[in-house]
Coordinates of C-alpha atoms and ligand atoms in Angstrom, one line a residue:
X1 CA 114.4 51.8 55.4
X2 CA 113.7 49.6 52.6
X3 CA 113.9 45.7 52.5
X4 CA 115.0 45.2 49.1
X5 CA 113.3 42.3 46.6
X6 CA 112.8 38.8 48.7
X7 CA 114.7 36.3 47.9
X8 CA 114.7 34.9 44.4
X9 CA 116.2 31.6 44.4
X10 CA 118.1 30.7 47.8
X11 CA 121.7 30.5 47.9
X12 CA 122.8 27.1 47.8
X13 CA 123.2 26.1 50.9
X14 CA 127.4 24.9 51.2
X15 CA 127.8 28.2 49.1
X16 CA 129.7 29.3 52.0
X17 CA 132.1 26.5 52.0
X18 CA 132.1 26.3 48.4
X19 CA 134.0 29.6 48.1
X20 CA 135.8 28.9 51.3
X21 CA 137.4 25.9 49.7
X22 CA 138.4 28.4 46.8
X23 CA 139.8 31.2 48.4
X24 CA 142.4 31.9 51.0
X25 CA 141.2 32.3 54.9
X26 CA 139.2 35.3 55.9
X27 CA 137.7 36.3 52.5
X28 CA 134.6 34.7 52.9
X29 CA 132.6 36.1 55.8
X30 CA 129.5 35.0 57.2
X31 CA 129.3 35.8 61.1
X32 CA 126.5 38.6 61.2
X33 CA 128.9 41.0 63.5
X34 CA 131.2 40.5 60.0
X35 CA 129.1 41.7 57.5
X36 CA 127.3 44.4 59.3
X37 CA 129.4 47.3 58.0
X38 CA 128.9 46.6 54.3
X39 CA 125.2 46.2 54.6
X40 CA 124.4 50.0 55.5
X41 CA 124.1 52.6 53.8
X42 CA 125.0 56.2 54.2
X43 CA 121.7 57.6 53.9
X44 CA 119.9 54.1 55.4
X45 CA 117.4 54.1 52.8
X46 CA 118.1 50.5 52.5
X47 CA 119.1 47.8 54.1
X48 CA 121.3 45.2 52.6
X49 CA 120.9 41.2 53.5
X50 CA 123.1 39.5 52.0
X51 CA 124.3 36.4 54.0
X52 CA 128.0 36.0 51.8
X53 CA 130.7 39.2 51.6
X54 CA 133.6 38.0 50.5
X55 CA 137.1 40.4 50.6
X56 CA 138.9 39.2 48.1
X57 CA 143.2 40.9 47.8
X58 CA 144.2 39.8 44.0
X59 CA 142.4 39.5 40.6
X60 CA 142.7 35.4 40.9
X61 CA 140.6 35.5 43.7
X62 CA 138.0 37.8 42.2
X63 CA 138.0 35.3 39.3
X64 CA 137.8 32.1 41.3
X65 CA 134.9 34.2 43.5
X66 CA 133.0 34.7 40.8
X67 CA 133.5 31.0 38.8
X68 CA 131.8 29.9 42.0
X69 CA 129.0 32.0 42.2
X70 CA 128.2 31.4 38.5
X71 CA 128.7 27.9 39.1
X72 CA 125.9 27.7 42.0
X73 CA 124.2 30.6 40.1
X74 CA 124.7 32.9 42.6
X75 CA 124.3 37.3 42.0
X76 CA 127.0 39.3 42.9
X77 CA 126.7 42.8 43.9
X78 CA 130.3 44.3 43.8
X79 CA 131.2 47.3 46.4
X80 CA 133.6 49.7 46.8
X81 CA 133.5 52.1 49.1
X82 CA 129.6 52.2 49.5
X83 CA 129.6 56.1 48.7
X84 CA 127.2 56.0 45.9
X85 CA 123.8 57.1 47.3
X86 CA 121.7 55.2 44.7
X87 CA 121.5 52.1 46.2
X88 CA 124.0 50.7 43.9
X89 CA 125.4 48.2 46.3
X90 CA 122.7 47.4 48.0
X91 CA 122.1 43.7 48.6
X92 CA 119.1 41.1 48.8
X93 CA 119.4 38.0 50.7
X94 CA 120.1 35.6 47.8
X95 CA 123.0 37.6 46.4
X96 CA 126.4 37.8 47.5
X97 CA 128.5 40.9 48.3
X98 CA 131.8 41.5 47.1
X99 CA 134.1 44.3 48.7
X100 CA 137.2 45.6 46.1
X101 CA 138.6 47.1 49.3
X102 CA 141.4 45.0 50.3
X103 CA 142.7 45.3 46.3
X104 CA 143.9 48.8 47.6
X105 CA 147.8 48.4 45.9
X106 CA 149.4 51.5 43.9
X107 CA 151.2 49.5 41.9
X108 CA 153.1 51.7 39.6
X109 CA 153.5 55.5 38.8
X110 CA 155.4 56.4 35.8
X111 CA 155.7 59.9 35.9
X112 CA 157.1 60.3 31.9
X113 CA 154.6 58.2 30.7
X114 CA 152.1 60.0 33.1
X115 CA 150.2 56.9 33.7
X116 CA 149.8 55.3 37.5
X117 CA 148.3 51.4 37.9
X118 CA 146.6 51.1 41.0
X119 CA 143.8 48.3 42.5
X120 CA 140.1 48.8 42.5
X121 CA 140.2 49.2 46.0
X122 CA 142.1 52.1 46.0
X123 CA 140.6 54.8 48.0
X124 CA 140.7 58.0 45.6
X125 CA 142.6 60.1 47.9
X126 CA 145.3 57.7 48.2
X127 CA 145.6 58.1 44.7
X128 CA 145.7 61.7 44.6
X129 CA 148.4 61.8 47.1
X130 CA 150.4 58.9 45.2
X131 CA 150.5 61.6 42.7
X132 CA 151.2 64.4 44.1
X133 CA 154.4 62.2 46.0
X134 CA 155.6 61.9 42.1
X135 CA 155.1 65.3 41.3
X136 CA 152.1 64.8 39.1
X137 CA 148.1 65.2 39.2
X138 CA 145.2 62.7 39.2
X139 CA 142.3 65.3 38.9
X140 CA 139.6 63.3 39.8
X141 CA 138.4 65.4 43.0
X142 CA 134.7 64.9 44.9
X143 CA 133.4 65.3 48.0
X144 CA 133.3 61.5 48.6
X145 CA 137.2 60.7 48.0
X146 CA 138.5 59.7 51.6
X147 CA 136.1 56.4 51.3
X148 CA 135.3 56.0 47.6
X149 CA 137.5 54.0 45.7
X150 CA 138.4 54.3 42.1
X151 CA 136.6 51.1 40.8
X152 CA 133.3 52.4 42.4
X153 CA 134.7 55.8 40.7
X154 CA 134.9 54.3 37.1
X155 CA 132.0 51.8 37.4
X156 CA 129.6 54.7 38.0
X157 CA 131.7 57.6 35.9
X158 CA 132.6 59.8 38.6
X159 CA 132.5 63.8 38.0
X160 CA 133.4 66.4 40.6
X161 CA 134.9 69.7 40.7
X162 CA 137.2 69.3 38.1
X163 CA 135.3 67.7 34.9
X164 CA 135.3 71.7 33.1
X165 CA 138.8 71.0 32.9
X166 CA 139.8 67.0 32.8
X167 CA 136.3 65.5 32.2
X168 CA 134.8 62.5 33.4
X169 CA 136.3 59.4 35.2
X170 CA 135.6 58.0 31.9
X171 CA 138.0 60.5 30.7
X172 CA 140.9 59.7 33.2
X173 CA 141.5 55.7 32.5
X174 CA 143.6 54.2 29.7
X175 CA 143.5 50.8 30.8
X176 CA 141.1 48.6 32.5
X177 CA 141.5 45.0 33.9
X178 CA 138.0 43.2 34.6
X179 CA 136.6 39.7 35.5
X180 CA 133.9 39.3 33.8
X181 CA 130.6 37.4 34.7
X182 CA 131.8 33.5 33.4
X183 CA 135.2 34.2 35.3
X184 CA 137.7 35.1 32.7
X185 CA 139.8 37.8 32.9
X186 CA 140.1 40.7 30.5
X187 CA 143.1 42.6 30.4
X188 CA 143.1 45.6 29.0
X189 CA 145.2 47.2 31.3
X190 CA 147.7 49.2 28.5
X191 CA 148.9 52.3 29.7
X192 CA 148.8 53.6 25.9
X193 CA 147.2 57.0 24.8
X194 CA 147.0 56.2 21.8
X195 CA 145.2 52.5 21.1
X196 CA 143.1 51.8 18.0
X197 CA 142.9 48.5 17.7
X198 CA 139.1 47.9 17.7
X199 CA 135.9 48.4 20.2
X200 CA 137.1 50.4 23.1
X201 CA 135.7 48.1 25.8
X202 CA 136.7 49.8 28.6
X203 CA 134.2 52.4 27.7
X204 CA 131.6 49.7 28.1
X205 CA 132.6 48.6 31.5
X206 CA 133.3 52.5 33.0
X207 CA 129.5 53.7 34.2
X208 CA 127.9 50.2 33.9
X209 CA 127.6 50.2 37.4
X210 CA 128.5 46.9 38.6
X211 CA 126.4 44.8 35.6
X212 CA 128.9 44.2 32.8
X213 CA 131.7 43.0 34.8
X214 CA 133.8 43.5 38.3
X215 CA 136.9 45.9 37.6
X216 CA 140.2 44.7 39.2
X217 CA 142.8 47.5 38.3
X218 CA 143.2 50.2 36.4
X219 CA 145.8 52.4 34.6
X220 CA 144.9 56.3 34.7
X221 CA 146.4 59.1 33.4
X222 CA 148.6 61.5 35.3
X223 CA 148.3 65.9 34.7
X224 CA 151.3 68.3 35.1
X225 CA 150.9 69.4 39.1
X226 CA 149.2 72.4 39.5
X227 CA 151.5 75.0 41.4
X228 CA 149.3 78.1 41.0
X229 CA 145.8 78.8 42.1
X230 CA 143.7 81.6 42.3
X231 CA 139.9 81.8 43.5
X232 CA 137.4 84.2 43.5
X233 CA 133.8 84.4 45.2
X234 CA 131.4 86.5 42.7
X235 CA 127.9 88.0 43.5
X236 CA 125.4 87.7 41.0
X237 CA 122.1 89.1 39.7
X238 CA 121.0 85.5 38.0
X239 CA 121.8 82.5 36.4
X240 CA 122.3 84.4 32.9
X241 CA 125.1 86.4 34.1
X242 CA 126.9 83.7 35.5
X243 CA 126.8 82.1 32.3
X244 CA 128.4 85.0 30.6
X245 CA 131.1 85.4 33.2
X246 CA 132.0 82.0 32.7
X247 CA 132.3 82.2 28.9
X248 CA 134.2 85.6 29.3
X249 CA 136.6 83.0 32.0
X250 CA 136.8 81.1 29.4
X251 CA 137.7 83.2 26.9
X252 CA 140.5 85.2 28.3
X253 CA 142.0 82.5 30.9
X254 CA 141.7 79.1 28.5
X255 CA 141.9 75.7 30.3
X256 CA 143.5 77.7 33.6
X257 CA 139.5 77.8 34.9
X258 CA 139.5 74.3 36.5
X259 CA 136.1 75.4 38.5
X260 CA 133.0 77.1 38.3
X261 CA 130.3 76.3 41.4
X262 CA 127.4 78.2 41.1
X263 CA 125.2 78.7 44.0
X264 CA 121.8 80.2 45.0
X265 CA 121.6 82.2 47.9
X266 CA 120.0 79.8 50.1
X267 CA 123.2 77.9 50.0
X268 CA 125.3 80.4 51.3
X269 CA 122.8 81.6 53.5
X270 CA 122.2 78.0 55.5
X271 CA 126.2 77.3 55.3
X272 CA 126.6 80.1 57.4
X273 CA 123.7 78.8 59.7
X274 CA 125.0 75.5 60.0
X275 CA 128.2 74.8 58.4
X276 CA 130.6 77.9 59.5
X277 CA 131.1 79.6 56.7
X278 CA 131.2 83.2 56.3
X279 CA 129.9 85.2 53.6
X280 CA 132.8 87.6 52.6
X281 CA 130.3 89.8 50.9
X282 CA 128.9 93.2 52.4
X283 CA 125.5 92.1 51.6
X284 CA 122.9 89.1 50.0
X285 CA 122.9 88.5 46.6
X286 CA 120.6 86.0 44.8
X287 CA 123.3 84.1 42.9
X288 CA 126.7 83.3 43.6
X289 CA 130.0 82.0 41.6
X290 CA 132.8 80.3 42.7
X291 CA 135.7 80.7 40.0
X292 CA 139.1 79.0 40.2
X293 CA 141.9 79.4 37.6
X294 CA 145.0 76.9 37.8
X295 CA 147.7 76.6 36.1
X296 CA 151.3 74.8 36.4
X297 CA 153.6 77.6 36.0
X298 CA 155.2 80.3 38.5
X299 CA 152.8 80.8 41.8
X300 CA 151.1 84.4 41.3
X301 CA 150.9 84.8 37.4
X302 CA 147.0 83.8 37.2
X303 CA 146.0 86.7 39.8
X304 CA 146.2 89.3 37.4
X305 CA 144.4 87.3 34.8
X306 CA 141.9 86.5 37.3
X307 CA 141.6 90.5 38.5
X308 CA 141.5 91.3 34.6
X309 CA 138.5 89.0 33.9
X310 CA 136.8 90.4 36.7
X311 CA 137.1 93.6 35.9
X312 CA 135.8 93.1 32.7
X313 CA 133.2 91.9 33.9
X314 CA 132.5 94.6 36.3
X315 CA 132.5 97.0 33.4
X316 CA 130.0 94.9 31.4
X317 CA 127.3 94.6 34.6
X318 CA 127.7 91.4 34.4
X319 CA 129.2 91.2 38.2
X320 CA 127.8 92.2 41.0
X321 CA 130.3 91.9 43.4
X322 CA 133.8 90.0 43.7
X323 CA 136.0 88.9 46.4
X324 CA 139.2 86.8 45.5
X325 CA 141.3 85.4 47.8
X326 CA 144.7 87.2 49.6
X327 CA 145.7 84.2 50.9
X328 CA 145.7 80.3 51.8
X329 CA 143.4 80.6 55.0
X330 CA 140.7 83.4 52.4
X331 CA 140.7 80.4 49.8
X332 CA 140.0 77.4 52.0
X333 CA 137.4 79.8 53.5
X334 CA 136.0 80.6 50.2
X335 CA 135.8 76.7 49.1
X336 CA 134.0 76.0 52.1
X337 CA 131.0 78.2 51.2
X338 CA 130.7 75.5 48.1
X339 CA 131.7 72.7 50.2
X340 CA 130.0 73.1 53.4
X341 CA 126.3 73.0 51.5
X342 CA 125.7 69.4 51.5
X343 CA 126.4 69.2 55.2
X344 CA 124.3 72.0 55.8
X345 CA 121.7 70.9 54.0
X346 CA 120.9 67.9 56.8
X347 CA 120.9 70.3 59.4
X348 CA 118.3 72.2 57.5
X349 CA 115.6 70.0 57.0
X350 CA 114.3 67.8 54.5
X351 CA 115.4 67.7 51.0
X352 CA 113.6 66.1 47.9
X353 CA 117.5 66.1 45.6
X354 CA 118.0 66.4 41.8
X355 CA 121.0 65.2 40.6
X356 CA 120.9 66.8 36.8
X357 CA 122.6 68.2 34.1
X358 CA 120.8 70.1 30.6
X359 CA 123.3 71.8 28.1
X360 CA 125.2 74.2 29.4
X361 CA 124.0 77.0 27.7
X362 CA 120.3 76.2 28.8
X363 CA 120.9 76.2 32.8
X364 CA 118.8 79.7 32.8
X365 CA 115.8 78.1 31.5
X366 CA 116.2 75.1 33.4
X367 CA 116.4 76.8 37.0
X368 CA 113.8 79.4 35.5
X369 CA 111.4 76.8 34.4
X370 CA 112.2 74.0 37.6
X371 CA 111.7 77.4 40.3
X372 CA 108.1 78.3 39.0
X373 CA 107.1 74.8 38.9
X374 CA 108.3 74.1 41.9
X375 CA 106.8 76.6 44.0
X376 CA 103.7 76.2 42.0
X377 CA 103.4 72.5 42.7
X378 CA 104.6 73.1 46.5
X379 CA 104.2 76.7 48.1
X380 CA 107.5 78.1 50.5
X381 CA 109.4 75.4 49.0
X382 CA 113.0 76.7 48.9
X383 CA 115.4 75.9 46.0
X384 CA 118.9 74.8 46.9
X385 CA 120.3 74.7 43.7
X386 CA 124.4 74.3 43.5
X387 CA 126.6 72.8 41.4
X388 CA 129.0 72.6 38.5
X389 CA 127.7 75.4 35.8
X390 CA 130.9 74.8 33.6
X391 CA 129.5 71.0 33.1
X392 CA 126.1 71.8 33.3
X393 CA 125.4 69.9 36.5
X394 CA 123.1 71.4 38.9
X395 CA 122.5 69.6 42.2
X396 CA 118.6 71.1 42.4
X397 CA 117.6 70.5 45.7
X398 CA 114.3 70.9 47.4
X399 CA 114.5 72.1 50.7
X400 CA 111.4 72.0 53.0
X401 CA 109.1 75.0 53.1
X402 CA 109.3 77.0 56.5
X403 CA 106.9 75.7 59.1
X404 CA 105.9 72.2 57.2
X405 CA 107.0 68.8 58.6
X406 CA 109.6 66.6 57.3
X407 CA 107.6 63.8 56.7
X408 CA 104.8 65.3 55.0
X409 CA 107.8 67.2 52.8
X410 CA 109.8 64.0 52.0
X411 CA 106.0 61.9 50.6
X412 CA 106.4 64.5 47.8
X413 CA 109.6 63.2 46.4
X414 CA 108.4 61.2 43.6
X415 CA 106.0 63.6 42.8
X416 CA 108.7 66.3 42.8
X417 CA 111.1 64.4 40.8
X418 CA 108.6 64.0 38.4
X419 CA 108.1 68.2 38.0
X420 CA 111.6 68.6 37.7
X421 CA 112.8 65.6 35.5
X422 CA 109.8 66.1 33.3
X423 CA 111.8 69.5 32.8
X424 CA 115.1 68.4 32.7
X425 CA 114.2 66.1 29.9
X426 CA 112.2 68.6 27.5
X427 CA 115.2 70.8 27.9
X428 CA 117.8 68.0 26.1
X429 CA 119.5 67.1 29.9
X430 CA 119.8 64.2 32.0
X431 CA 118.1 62.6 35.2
X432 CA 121.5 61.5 36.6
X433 CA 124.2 63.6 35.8
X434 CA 126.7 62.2 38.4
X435 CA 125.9 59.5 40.9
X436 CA 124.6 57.1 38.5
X437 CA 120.9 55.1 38.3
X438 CA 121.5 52.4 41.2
X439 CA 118.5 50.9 42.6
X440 CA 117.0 54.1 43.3
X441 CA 116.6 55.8 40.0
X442 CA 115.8 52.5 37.7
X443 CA 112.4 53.2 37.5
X444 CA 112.9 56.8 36.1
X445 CA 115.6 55.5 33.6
X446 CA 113.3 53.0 32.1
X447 CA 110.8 55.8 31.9
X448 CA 112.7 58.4 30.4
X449 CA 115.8 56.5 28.3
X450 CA 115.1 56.3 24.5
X451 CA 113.5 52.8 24.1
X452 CA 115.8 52.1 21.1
X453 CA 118.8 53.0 23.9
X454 CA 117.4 50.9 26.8
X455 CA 117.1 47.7 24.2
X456 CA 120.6 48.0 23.1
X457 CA 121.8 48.0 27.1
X458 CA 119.9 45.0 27.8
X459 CA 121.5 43.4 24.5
X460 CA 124.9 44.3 25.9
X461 CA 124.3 42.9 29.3
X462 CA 123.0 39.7 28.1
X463 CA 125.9 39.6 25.8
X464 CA 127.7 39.9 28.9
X465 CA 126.2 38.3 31.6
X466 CA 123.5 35.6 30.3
X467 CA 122.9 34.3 33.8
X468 CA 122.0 38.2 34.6
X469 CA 124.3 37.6 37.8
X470 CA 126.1 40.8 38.1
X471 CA 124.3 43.5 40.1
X472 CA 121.4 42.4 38.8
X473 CA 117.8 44.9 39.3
X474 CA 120.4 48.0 39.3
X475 CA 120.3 50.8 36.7
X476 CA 118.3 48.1 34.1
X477 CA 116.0 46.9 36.4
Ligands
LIG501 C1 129.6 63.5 49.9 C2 129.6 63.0 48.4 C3 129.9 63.9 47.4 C4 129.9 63.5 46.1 N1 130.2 64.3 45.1 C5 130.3 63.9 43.9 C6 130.7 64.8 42.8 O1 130.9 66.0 43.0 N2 130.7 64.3 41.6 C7 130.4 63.0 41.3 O2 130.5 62.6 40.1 N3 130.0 62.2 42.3 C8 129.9 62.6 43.5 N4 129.6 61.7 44.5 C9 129.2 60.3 44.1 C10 130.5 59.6 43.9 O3 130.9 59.7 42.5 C11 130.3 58.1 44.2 O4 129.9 58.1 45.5 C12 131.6 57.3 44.0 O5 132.2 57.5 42.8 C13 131.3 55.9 44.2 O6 132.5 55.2 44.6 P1 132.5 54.0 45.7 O7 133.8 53.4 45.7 O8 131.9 54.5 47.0 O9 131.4 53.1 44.9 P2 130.2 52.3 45.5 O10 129.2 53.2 46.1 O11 130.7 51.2 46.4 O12 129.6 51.6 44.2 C14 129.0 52.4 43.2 C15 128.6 51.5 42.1 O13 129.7 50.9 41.4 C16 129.7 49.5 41.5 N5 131.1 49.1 41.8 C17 131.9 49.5 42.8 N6 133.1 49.0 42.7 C18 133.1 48.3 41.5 C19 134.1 47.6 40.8 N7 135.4 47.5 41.3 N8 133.8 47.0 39.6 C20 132.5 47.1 39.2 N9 131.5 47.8 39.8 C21 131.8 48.4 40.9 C22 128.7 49.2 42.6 O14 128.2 47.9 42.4 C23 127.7 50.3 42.5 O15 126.8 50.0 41.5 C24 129.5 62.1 45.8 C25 129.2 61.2 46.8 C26 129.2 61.7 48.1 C27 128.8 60.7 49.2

């Protein structure tokens, strides 16, 4: 576990009752016992210290939180629901922690505007829910969303299962409400969809990661509910064919394909080991697709367009095998085989992760290129590879050769991060296509961001934050 940067400048030391004079009882904690649960993280490869979390409930509070920090010249790390996995909320001992999570109001859903205002704090499930209870969609749909909440969603541009379909967090928000680093309060929060009437700031603020400014609410857009749903498990001979049967997906079923997981075999094969799924398929194939069409109108007219894309398909060679799903209990067991992998994964052994994305049209190469290196670099390493093929997002996972220990496996990160990144960049892609740079990957950004693209960031947070008091060593270092 790492101890994170020692102490730059020491809080002041009435810091404490500084903010306790300024904001209501219980939001400024202090007792050790207190704290302890927003120090940790999930994976405990660091340790947060900070000595001050405050829980603040309404925007004023945020505000007055942070006119005191900046006042004493204090960092503030915000948190939300500490899902991240980057480091991004992790704390040193002269920095203070501030938790969203008691801002957790739905505060209006307008189901003809198609627009919901909700607090940072809300957890993203609760908003899904909120929505469906008003007969409408908020797509936004990860593996995280019973403890993340949606300003940790927007301040690192969340992605999941649906992005082929809705896009990006970044593509879900129409209005934004922020206190920014001297105290003031922008509102932006319009629930307009069409606004162009200068900079869109809330672009700046949704993926900054905690450094330009602490989101309060938000207004997001709403979807038509979707009422049919039809999934199908595909065998595949490689990457290149599930590329095609995706574009053929596309072709014939429009915006109605809301998914497609790919998955090496090694995915299904330890989900079955460890995470009780069960390959519907007579026998092992290398690659694997997981296609869902959805679609808002009468339940059952998607099958046939599903069957009629498969079949196509088929009759091209482009599919090895297909199973779709007969039934409610056959599609929960078919999303399981995508879902169960990152849960499986931990009970296989050690894994040196990739979180990256290249054009869509060059994934192929990319898991070509990344597999020989690999298993140049490192002999019996297995490739986990998974992930969202429609956005180009592969979750390229490392998983430790047969027979080799752990900790021998896991001193190669860096140097495997390096093979594959080095790759990921000549192809065009990204080193973080989802859970954002944090602590852990500012090193990498600095090294592979276009200089001319790293300068203007810094310009914009110093434009923002002079005191560089927000979040400060994440994502820019
Ligand atoms: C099991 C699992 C599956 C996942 N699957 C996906 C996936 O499929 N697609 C995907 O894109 N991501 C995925 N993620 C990552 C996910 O997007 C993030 O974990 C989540 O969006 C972060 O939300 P959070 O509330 O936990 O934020 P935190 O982890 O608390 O914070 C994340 C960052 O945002 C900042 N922050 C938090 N709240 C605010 C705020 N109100 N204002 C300003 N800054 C703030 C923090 O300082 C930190 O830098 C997954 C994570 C897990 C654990």
């Amino acid at each position: 576990m790492n101890e994170i940067r020692p102490p730059a400048r020491a809080l002041p030391a009435d810091l404490a009752d500084r903010l306790r004079a300024a904001l209501p009882e219980g939001t400024v904690l202090t007792e050790a016992t207190d704290r302890e649960a927003y120090l940790l993280e999930e994976r405990s490869l660091y340790r947060g210290q900070a000595p001050i979390v405050l829980r603040p409930r309404s925007t004023g509070e945020v505000a007055a939180a942070v006119r005191v920090c900046a006042e004493a010249g204090a960092p503030i790390v915000p948190q939300g629901g500490n899902t991240g996995l980057v480091g991004g909320t992790v704390t040193a001992a002269h920095e203070v922690l501030l938790s969203l999570g008691r801002m957790n109001g739905i505060e209006e859903v307008d189901p003809l505007n198609f627009t919901m205002t909700v607090g940072a704090g809300c957890i993203l499930a609760d908003i899904q829910q909120a929505a469906e209870r008003a007969g409408r969609l908020f797509p936004l749909s990860l593996g995280a969303q019973g403890s993340a909440q949606i300003g940790g969603n927007l301040a690192s541009n969340a992605g999941g299962i649906n992005v082929l379909r809705y896009g990006n967090a970044r593509d879900l928000v129409l209005g934004l409400e922020v206190v920014l680093a001297d105290g003031r309060v922008w509102n932006g929060l319009r629930a307009l969809h069409k606004d162009n009437t200068g900079y869109a700031l809330k672009h700046l603020f949704v993926g900054s990661e905690g450094t330009l400014g602490i989101i309060t609410r938000a207004v997001l857009k709403l979807f038509p509910r979707l009422t049919d749903r039809v999934v199908a498990f595909c065998a595949l001979r490689d990457p290149a064919d599930a590329l095609t049967l995706l574009s053929l997906a596309r072709d014939r079923a429009g915006e109605a394909v809301t998914a497609f997981e790919l998955m090496s075999e090694l995915t299904v094969e330890i989900v079955q080991r460890h995470a009780g799924g069960q390959d519907p398929m007579r026998e092992r194939h290398p690659w694997y697709a997981l296609i869902e069409l959805a679609g808002s109108g009468h339940d059952g007219t998607l099958r046939p367009v599903l069957e009629g894309i498969l079949e196509e398909a088929f009759e091209r060679g482009t599919l090895a095998d297909a199973v779709l799903a007969e039934s409610s209990a056959q599609y929960a067991a078919l999303w399981r085989l995508r879902e169960g992998i990152p849960e499986a994964q931990k009970k296989e052994g050690g894994s040196i992760k990739h979180d990256v994305s290249v054009p869509v049209s060059r994934i192929p190469a990319f898991l070509r290129r990344a597999g020989e290196a690999a298993a140049e670099a490192l002999p019996g390493v297995r490739v986990c590879a998974f992930g969202h093929l429609g956005d180009g997002n592969i979750h390229y996972n490392l998983t430790q050769p047969m027979g080799m220990e752990k900790a021998a496996f896991l001193a190669q990160w860096e140097r495997m991060n390096a093979i594959v990144h080095d790759i990921v960049v000549e192809l065009g892609g990204s080193i973080s296509a989802e859970h954002g740079i944090g602590l852990l990957k500012a090193g990498e950004l600095r090294r592979y961001k276009d200089p001319v693209e790293m300068d203007l960031m810094h310009r914009l947070r110093d434009a923002l934050d002079p005191g560089r008091l927000l979040n400060p060593g994440k994502m820019l270092g």
